[in-house]
GROMACS .gro file of C-alpha atoms in nm:
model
  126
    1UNK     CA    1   0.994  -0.705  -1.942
    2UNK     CA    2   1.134  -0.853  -2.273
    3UNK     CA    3   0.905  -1.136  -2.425
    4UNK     CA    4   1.081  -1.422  -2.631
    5UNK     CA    5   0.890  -1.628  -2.870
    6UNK     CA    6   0.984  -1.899  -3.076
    7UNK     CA    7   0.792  -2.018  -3.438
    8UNK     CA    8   0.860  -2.264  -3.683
    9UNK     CA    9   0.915  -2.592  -3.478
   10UNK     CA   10   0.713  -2.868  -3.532
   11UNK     CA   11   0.755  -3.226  -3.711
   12UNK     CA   12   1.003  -3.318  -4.024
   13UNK     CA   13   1.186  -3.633  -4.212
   14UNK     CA   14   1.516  -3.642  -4.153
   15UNK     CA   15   1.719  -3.526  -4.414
   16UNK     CA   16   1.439  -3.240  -4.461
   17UNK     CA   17   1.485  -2.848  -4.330
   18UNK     CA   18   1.353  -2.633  -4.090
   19UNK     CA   19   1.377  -2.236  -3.977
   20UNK     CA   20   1.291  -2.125  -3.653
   21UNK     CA   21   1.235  -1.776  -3.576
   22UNK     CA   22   1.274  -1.594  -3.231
   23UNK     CA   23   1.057  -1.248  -3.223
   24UNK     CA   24   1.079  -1.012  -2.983
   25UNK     CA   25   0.973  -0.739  -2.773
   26UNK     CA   26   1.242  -0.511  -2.779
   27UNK     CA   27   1.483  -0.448  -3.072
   28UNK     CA   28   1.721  -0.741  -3.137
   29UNK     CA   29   2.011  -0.524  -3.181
   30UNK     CA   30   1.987  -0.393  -2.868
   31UNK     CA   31   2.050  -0.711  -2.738
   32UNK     CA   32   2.468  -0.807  -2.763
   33UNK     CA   33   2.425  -1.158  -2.772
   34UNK     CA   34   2.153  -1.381  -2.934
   35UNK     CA   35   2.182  -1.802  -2.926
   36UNK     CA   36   1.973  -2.127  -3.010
   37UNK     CA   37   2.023  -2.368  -2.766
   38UNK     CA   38   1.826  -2.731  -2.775
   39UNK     CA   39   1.731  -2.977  -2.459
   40UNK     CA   40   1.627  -3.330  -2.452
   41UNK     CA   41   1.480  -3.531  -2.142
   42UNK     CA   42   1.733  -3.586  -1.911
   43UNK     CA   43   1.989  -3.347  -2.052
   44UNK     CA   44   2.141  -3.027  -2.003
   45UNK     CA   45   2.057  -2.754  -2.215
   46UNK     CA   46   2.345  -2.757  -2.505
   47UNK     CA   47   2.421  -2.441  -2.805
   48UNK     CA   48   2.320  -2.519  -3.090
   49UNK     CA   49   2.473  -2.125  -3.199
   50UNK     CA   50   2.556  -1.805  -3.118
   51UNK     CA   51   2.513  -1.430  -3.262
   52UNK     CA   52   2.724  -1.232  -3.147
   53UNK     CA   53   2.739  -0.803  -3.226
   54UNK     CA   54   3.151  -0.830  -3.231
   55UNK     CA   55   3.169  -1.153  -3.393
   56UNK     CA   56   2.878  -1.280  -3.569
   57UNK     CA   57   2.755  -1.607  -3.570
   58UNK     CA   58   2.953  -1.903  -3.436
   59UNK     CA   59   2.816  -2.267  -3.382
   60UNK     CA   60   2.800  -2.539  -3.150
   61UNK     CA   61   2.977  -2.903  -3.297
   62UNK     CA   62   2.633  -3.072  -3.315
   63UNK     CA   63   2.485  -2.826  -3.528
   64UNK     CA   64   2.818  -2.703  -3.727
   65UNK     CA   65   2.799  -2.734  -4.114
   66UNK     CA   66   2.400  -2.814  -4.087
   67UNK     CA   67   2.290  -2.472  -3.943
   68UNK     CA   68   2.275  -2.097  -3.990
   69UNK     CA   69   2.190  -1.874  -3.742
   70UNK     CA   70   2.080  -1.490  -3.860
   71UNK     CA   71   1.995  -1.140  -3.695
   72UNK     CA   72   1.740  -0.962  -3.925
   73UNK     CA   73   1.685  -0.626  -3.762
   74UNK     CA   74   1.450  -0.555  -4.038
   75UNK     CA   75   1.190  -0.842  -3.935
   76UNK     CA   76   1.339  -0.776  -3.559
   77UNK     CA   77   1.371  -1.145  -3.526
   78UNK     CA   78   1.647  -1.441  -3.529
   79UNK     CA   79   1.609  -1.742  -3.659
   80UNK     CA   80   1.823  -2.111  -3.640
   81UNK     CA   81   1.771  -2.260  -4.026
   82UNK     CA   82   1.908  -2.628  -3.986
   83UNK     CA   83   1.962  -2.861  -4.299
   84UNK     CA   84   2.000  -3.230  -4.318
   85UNK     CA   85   1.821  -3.284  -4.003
   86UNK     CA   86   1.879  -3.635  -3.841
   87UNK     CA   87   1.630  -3.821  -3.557
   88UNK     CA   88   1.929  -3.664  -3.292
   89UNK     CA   89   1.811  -3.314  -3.330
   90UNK     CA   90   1.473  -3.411  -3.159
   91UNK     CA   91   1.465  -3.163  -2.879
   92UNK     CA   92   1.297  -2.848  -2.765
   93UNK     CA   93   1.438  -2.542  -2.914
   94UNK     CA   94   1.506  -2.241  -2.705
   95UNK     CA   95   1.616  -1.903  -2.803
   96UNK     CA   96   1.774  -1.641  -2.578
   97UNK     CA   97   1.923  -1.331  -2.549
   98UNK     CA   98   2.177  -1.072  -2.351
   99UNK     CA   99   2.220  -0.749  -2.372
  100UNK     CA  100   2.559  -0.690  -2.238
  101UNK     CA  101   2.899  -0.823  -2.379
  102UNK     CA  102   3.042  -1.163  -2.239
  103UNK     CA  103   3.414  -1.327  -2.270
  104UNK     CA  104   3.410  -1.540  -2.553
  105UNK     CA  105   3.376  -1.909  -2.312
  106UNK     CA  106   3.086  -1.757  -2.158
  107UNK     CA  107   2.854  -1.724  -2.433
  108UNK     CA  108   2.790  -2.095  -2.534
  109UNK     CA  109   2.680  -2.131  -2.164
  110UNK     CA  110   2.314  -2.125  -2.104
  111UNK     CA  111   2.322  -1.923  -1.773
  112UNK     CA  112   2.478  -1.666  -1.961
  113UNK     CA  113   2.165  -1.559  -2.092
  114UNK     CA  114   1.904  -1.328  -1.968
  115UNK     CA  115   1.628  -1.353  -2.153
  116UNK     CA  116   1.434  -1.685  -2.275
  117UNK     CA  117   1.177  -1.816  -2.501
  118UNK     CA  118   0.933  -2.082  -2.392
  119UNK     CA  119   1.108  -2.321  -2.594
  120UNK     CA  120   0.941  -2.476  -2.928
  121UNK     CA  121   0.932  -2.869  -3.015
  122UNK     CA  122   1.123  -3.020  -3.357
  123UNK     CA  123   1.076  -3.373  -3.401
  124UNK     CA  124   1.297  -3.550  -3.642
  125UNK     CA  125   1.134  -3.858  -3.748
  126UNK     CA  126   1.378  -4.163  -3.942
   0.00000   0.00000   0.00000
């Protein structure tokens, strides 16, 4: 059983900053592939990045240029730092994991993913 759990969400003005960590049970490296991903009422679940053993980290276009997405193996955790936050990035904040390696398409797609967090609430208020 591998426990996911997310820290760091909670309320912020836009244009502020906010890191999110994922901690969990087992060691992070042994997992291949690590990613945020973010829902909203109504909507699927989208990426907001990737971590990836082979490649490293790699973003989704809502979160590009605002976002950086680290494995620290020392603090066995990963966290999603986002910058310039706007009301849009309202969602709750998931983090999951894989162990084994994917094709490249596959890993920005949430069913890709094994292992999940409970998901953690940011609220970006204008």
């Amino acid at each position: 059983q591998v426990n996911l759990v997310e820290s760091g969400g909670g309320l912020v003005e836009a244009g502020g900053s906010l890191r999110l960590s994922c901690a969990a049970s087992d060691t992070v490296f042994s997992f291949y592939h690590w990613a945020w991903f973010r829902q909203t009422p109504g909507k699927q679940r989208e990426v907001v990045a990737t971590f990836s053993t082979d490649v490293g980290a790699r973003y989704g276009d809502s979160a590009k240029g605002r976002s950086i997405i680290s494995r620290e193996d020392a603090k066995n955790t990963v966290s999603l730092e986002m910058f310039s936050l706007k009301p849009e990035d309202t969602a709750v904040y998931y983090c999951a994991a894989r162990r084994g390696r994917i094709i490249t398409s596959a890993r920005t797609q949430p069913q890709s993913y094994d292992y999940w967090g409970q998901g953690i609430q940011v609220t970006v208020s204008s």
